[in-house]
Amino acid sequence: MKPIFQIGILVQDLDRAMKELGEALDISWGTVGTRTYQDWEFRIVFSREGPPFIEMIEGPPESPWDASGGSRLDHLQCWTEDMADDSRRFEAAGLT
C-alpha cells in the first residue's frame, strides 16, 4: 500500500481554519467549493501541497460533517494496489 494521500478534517469555521493552518504550516489552499449531499450543503477546500493533501470540510449542524463539538479528523485516504487485501489487513488490525 502507498503512504497516506489525503487527510480529511472537519472544521467549525473553514475560513478561520484555512488562515490558521495555512499560516502555521505554510500551506496554500485551492478554491473553496460548495457541495450538496441529500439535504445538507457543506463547504470544502483542498491544500495545494501534498501528498498528503489536506481536505477541510465545514458542514451544518446534525450533518455527517458537523464539527460543532470541535474540529476533528474525519478520514485518511491511501492508495492501494489491492483493495480487498488491504481491507482485510485493516480489519484484522481493528480498523473497520
Tab-separated table of N, CA and C in Angstrom:
chain	number	residue	atom	x	y	z
A	1	MET	N	0.841	-1.173	0.000
A	1	MET	CA	0.000	0.000	0.000
A	1	MET	C	0.890	1.240	0.000
A	2	LYS	N	0.410	2.269	-0.636
A	2	LYS	CA	1.124	3.538	-0.707
A	2	LYS	C	0.893	4.335	0.573
A	3	PRO	N	1.735	5.339	0.831
A	3	PRO	CA	1.534	6.181	2.016
A	3	PRO	C	0.226	6.969	1.941
A	4	ILE	N	-0.102	7.626	3.033
A	4	ILE	CA	-1.316	8.437	3.102
A	4	ILE	C	-1.298	9.485	2.002
A	5	PHE	N	-2.392	9.572	1.271
A	5	PHE	CA	-2.533	10.511	0.161
A	5	PHE	C	-3.303	11.756	0.579
A	6	GLN	N	-4.286	11.580	1.464
A	6	GLN	CA	-5.153	12.693	1.840
A	6	GLN	C	-5.590	12.551	3.290
A	7	ILE	N	-5.707	13.695	3.982
A	7	ILE	CA	-6.189	13.741	5.352
A	7	ILE	C	-7.423	14.632	5.360
A	8	GLY	N	-8.552	14.114	5.820
A	8	GLY	CA	-9.794	14.881	5.868
A	8	GLY	C	-10.081	15.366	7.279
A	9	ILE	N	-10.300	16.670	7.424
A	9	ILE	CA	-10.547	17.270	8.731
A	9	ILE	C	-11.872	18.028	8.691
A	10	LEU	N	-12.715	17.794	9.697
A	10	LEU	CA	-13.963	18.544	9.837
A	10	LEU	C	-13.671	19.756	10.706
A	11	VAL	N	-14.119	20.934	10.276
A	11	VAL	CA	-13.835	22.173	10.997
A	11	VAL	C	-15.117	22.963	11.239
A	12	GLN	N	-15.089	23.787	12.273
A	12	GLN	CA	-16.239	24.626	12.602
A	12	GLN	C	-16.334	25.836	11.684
A	13	ASP	N	-15.192	26.426	11.349
A	13	ASP	CA	-15.141	27.655	10.557
A	13	ASP	C	-14.044	27.492	9.512
A	14	LEU	N	-14.432	27.223	8.287
A	14	LEU	CA	-13.475	26.913	7.229
A	14	LEU	C	-12.509	28.070	6.970
A	15	ASP	N	-13.016	29.283	6.911
A	15	ASP	CA	-12.141	30.429	6.629
A	15	ASP	C	-11.091	30.595	7.724
A	16	ARG	N	-11.513	30.497	8.972
A	16	ARG	CA	-10.569	30.620	10.089
A	16	ARG	C	-9.556	29.475	10.067
A	17	ALA	N	-10.021	28.255	9.819
A	17	ALA	CA	-9.127	27.093	9.785
A	17	ALA	C	-8.105	27.214	8.654
A	18	MET	N	-8.542	27.710	7.497
A	18	MET	CA	-7.607	27.894	6.385
A	18	MET	C	-6.525	28.896	6.765
A	19	LYS	N	-6.916	29.983	7.397
A	19	LYS	CA	-5.954	31.018	7.799
A	19	LYS	C	-4.988	30.465	8.844
A	20	GLU	N	-5.521	29.855	9.893
A	20	GLU	CA	-4.680	29.359	10.978
A	20	GLU	C	-3.729	28.259	10.524
A	21	LEU	N	-4.258	27.241	9.857
A	21	LEU	CA	-3.422	26.122	9.422
A	21	LEU	C	-2.478	26.548	8.310
A	22	GLY	N	-2.974	27.412	7.422
A	22	GLY	CA	-2.128	27.911	6.339
A	22	GLY	C	-0.911	28.653	6.857
A	23	GLU	N	-1.139	29.533	7.827
A	23	GLU	CA	-0.027	30.299	8.399
A	23	GLU	C	0.903	29.414	9.217
A	24	ALA	N	0.349	28.527	10.016
A	24	ALA	CA	1.158	27.682	10.897
A	24	ALA	C	2.032	26.696	10.120
A	25	LEU	N	1.505	26.157	9.023
A	25	LEU	CA	2.217	25.106	8.288
A	25	LEU	C	2.658	25.521	6.894
A	26	ASP	N	2.490	26.802	6.562
A	26	ASP	CA	2.853	27.320	5.248
A	26	ASP	C	2.164	26.530	4.128
A	27	ILE	N	0.847	26.402	4.277
A	27	ILE	CA	0.021	25.672	3.313
A	27	ILE	C	-0.810	26.681	2.532
A	28	SER	N	-0.914	26.464	1.227
A	28	SER	CA	-1.823	27.279	0.415
A	28	SER	C	-3.028	26.416	0.042
A	29	TRP	N	-4.112	27.097	-0.274
A	29	TRP	CA	-5.380	26.397	-0.490
A	29	TRP	C	-5.913	26.624	-1.892
A	30	GLY	N	-6.635	25.637	-2.392
A	30	GLY	CA	-7.346	25.771	-3.650
A	30	GLY	C	-8.595	26.609	-3.432
A	31	THR	N	-9.469	26.584	-4.399
A	31	THR	CA	-10.720	27.325	-4.334
A	31	THR	C	-11.713	26.609	-3.418
A	32	VAL	N	-12.354	27.368	-2.545
A	32	VAL	CA	-13.375	26.792	-1.676
A	32	VAL	C	-14.590	26.447	-2.534
A	33	GLY	N	-15.079	25.242	-2.361
A	33	GLY	CA	-16.253	24.795	-3.108
A	33	GLY	C	-17.426	24.551	-2.179
A	34	THR	N	-18.597	24.549	-2.746
A	34	THR	CA	-19.813	24.218	-2.022
A	34	THR	C	-20.407	22.976	-2.667
A	35	ARG	N	-20.735	22.008	-1.856
A	35	ARG	CA	-21.323	20.763	-2.341
A	35	ARG	C	-22.639	20.522	-1.604
A	36	THR	N	-23.477	19.717	-2.204
A	36	THR	CA	-24.731	19.328	-1.577
A	36	THR	C	-24.836	17.813	-1.598
A	37	TYR	N	-25.200	17.255	-0.455
A	37	TYR	CA	-25.463	15.826	-0.349
A	37	TYR	C	-26.765	15.685	0.423
A	38	GLN	N	-27.723	15.038	-0.163
A	38	GLN	CA	-29.076	14.925	0.386
A	38	GLN	C	-29.579	16.321	0.730
A	39	ASP	N	-29.932	16.576	1.991
A	39	ASP	CA	-30.456	17.895	2.363
A	39	ASP	C	-29.388	18.834	2.897
A	40	TRP	N	-28.121	18.415	2.885
A	40	TRP	CA	-27.067	19.197	3.504
A	40	TRP	C	-26.189	19.882	2.458
A	41	GLU	N	-25.892	21.118	2.723
A	41	GLU	CA	-24.912	21.842	1.916
A	41	GLU	C	-23.681	22.052	2.790
A	42	PHE	N	-22.503	21.786	2.243
A	42	PHE	CA	-21.277	21.946	3.011
A	42	PHE	C	-20.214	22.613	2.157
A	43	ARG	N	-19.210	23.172	2.831
A	43	ARG	CA	-18.091	23.836	2.160
A	43	ARG	C	-16.856	22.956	2.287
A	44	ILE	N	-16.005	22.993	1.244
A	44	ILE	CA	-14.858	22.092	1.192
A	44	ILE	C	-13.692	22.791	0.496
A	45	VAL	N	-12.477	22.478	0.931
A	45	VAL	CA	-11.279	23.009	0.291
A	45	VAL	C	-10.160	21.982	0.419
A	46	PHE	N	-9.236	21.997	-0.529
A	46	PHE	CA	-8.071	21.106	-0.526
A	46	PHE	C	-6.798	21.933	-0.539
A	47	SER	N	-5.770	21.428	0.134
A	47	SER	CA	-4.468	22.086	0.083
A	47	SER	C	-3.880	21.911	-1.312
A	48	ARG	N	-3.050	22.859	-1.686
A	48	ARG	CA	-2.341	22.743	-2.975
A	48	ARG	C	-1.116	21.834	-2.832
A	49	GLU	N	-0.543	21.810	-1.646
A	49	GLU	CA	0.636	20.998	-1.404
A	49	GLU	C	0.230	19.591	-0.984
A	50	GLY	N	1.048	18.647	-1.348
A	50	GLY	CA	0.804	17.262	-0.964
A	50	GLY	C	1.513	16.333	-1.918
A	51	PRO	N	1.379	15.070	-1.792
A	51	PRO	CA	0.681	14.392	-0.722
A	51	PRO	C	1.506	14.399	0.570
A	52	PRO	N	0.846	14.253	1.693
A	52	PRO	CA	-0.592	14.150	1.797
A	52	PRO	C	-1.276	15.507	1.605
A	53	PHE	N	-2.363	15.497	0.876
A	53	PHE	CA	-3.196	16.685	0.708
A	53	PHE	C	-4.103	16.787	1.923
A	54	ILE	N	-4.437	18.005	2.301
A	54	ILE	CA	-5.353	18.218	3.415
A	54	ILE	C	-6.681	18.683	2.837
A	55	GLU	N	-7.726	17.983	3.210
A	55	GLU	CA	-9.089	18.350	2.836
A	55	GLU	C	-9.772	18.836	4.105
A	56	MET	N	-10.356	20.036	4.051
A	56	MET	CA	-11.112	20.534	5.195
A	56	MET	C	-12.558	20.742	4.774
A	57	ILE	N	-13.468	20.357	5.669
A	57	ILE	CA	-14.897	20.413	5.389
A	57	ILE	C	-15.613	21.127	6.531
A	58	GLU	N	-16.455	22.088	6.185
A	58	GLU	CA	-17.326	22.764	7.150
A	58	GLU	C	-18.758	22.392	6.805
A	59	GLY	N	-19.422	21.696	7.723
A	59	GLY	CA	-20.787	21.246	7.466
A	59	GLY	C	-21.776	21.789	8.467
A	60	PRO	N	-23.048	21.735	8.136
A	60	PRO	CA	-24.081	22.251	9.036
A	60	PRO	C	-24.319	21.322	10.229
A	61	PRO	N	-24.923	21.857	11.300
A	61	PRO	CA	-25.256	21.032	12.455
A	61	PRO	C	-26.100	19.817	12.060
A	62	GLU	N	-25.822	18.709	12.721
A	62	GLU	CA	-26.531	17.443	12.547
A	62	GLU	C	-26.279	16.768	11.196
A	63	SER	N	-25.337	17.284	10.426
A	63	SER	CA	-24.937	16.638	9.178
A	63	SER	C	-23.783	15.681	9.475
A	64	PRO	N	-23.397	14.847	8.523
A	64	PRO	CA	-22.229	13.988	8.735
A	64	PRO	C	-20.933	14.781	8.945
A	65	TRP	N	-20.929	16.069	8.595
A	65	TRP	CA	-19.728	16.917	8.692
A	65	TRP	C	-19.845	17.939	9.812
A	66	ASP	N	-20.750	17.704	10.758
A	66	ASP	CA	-20.981	18.600	11.891
A	66	ASP	C	-19.758	18.598	12.807
A	67	ALA	N	-19.123	19.752	12.963
A	67	ALA	CA	-17.972	19.881	13.857
A	67	ALA	C	-18.281	20.848	14.986
A	68	SER	N	-19.556	20.976	15.330
A	68	SER	CA	-19.936	21.928	16.376
A	68	SER	C	-19.317	21.575	17.722
A	69	GLY	N	-18.934	20.336	17.924
A	69	GLY	CA	-18.256	19.922	19.150
A	69	GLY	C	-16.756	20.115	19.098
A	70	GLY	N	-16.249	20.618	17.991
A	70	GLY	CA	-14.810	20.832	17.815
A	70	GLY	C	-14.310	20.165	16.551
A	71	SER	N	-13.274	20.731	15.992
A	71	SER	CA	-12.667	20.164	14.788
A	71	SER	C	-12.156	18.766	15.096
A	72	ARG	N	-12.174	17.904	14.067
A	72	ARG	CA	-11.703	16.535	14.281
A	72	ARG	C	-11.295	15.883	12.964
A	73	LEU	N	-10.473	14.870	13.091
A	73	LEU	CA	-10.069	14.070	11.939
A	73	LEU	C	-11.266	13.279	11.453
A	74	ASP	N	-11.541	13.332	10.168
A	74	ASP	CA	-12.663	12.586	9.595
A	74	ASP	C	-12.189	11.339	8.867
A	75	HIS	N	-11.112	11.461	8.087
A	75	HIS	CA	-10.662	10.297	7.338
A	75	HIS	C	-9.218	10.442	6.869
A	76	LEU	N	-8.617	9.304	6.588
A	76	LEU	CA	-7.313	9.206	5.937
A	76	LEU	C	-7.525	8.420	4.655
A	77	GLN	N	-6.913	8.863	3.592
A	77	GLN	CA	-7.059	8.159	2.314
A	77	GLN	C	-5.693	7.670	1.865
A	78	CYS	N	-5.618	6.407	1.486
A	78	CYS	CA	-4.384	5.802	0.996
A	78	CYS	C	-4.633	5.216	-0.384
A	79	TRP	N	-3.597	5.189	-1.197
A	79	TRP	CA	-3.688	4.478	-2.469
A	79	TRP	C	-3.385	3.015	-2.209
A	80	THR	N	-4.014	2.141	-2.960
A	80	THR	CA	-3.783	0.709	-2.787
A	80	THR	C	-3.742	0.022	-4.152
A	81	GLU	N	-2.966	-1.020	-4.205
A	81	GLU	CA	-2.919	-1.849	-5.409
A	81	GLU	C	-3.897	-3.013	-5.290
A	82	ASP	N	-4.299	-3.336	-4.041
A	82	ASP	CA	-5.176	-4.480	-3.799
A	82	ASP	C	-6.146	-4.126	-2.672
A	83	MET	N	-7.284	-3.567	-3.022
A	83	MET	CA	-8.253	-3.083	-2.045
A	83	MET	C	-8.734	-4.196	-1.118
A	84	ALA	N	-9.022	-5.373	-1.661
A	84	ALA	CA	-9.526	-6.480	-0.843
A	84	ALA	C	-8.494	-6.903	0.197
A	85	ASP	N	-7.242	-7.039	-0.216
A	85	ASP	CA	-6.185	-7.458	0.701
A	85	ASP	C	-5.938	-6.396	1.773
A	86	ASP	N	-5.852	-5.144	1.369
A	86	ASP	CA	-5.629	-4.070	2.338
A	86	ASP	C	-6.818	-3.922	3.282
A	87	SER	N	-8.036	-4.122	2.789
A	87	SER	CA	-9.221	-4.060	3.654
A	87	SER	C	-9.167	-5.151	4.713
A	88	ARG	N	-8.787	-6.358	4.314
A	88	ARG	CA	-8.656	-7.466	5.279
A	88	ARG	C	-7.581	-7.147	6.320
A	89	ARG	N	-6.477	-6.568	5.870
A	89	ARG	CA	-5.382	-6.225	6.775
A	89	ARG	C	-5.840	-5.167	7.787
A	90	PHE	N	-6.562	-4.143	7.314
A	90	PHE	CA	-7.070	-3.112	8.217
A	90	PHE	C	-8.063	-3.704	9.218
A	91	GLU	N	-8.967	-4.544	8.734
A	91	GLU	CA	-9.958	-5.159	9.620
A	91	GLU	C	-9.287	-6.033	10.671
A	92	ALA	N	-8.244	-6.758	10.291
A	92	ALA	CA	-7.510	-7.595	11.238
A	92	ALA	C	-6.829	-6.747	12.305
A	93	ALA	N	-6.499	-5.507	11.947
A	93	ALA	CA	-5.875	-4.580	12.899
A	93	ALA	C	-6.907	-3.817	13.717
A	94	GLY	N	-8.198	-4.126	13.510
A	94	GLY	CA	-9.257	-3.475	14.259
A	94	GLY	C	-9.780	-2.201	13.633
A	95	LEU	N	-9.410	-1.927	12.393
A	95	LEU	CA	-9.875	-0.736	11.678
A	95	LEU	C	-10.984	-1.128	10.714
A	96	THR	N	-12.215	-1.067	11.174
A	96	THR	CA	-13.328	-1.498	10.326
A	96	THR	C	-13.805	-0.393	9.418
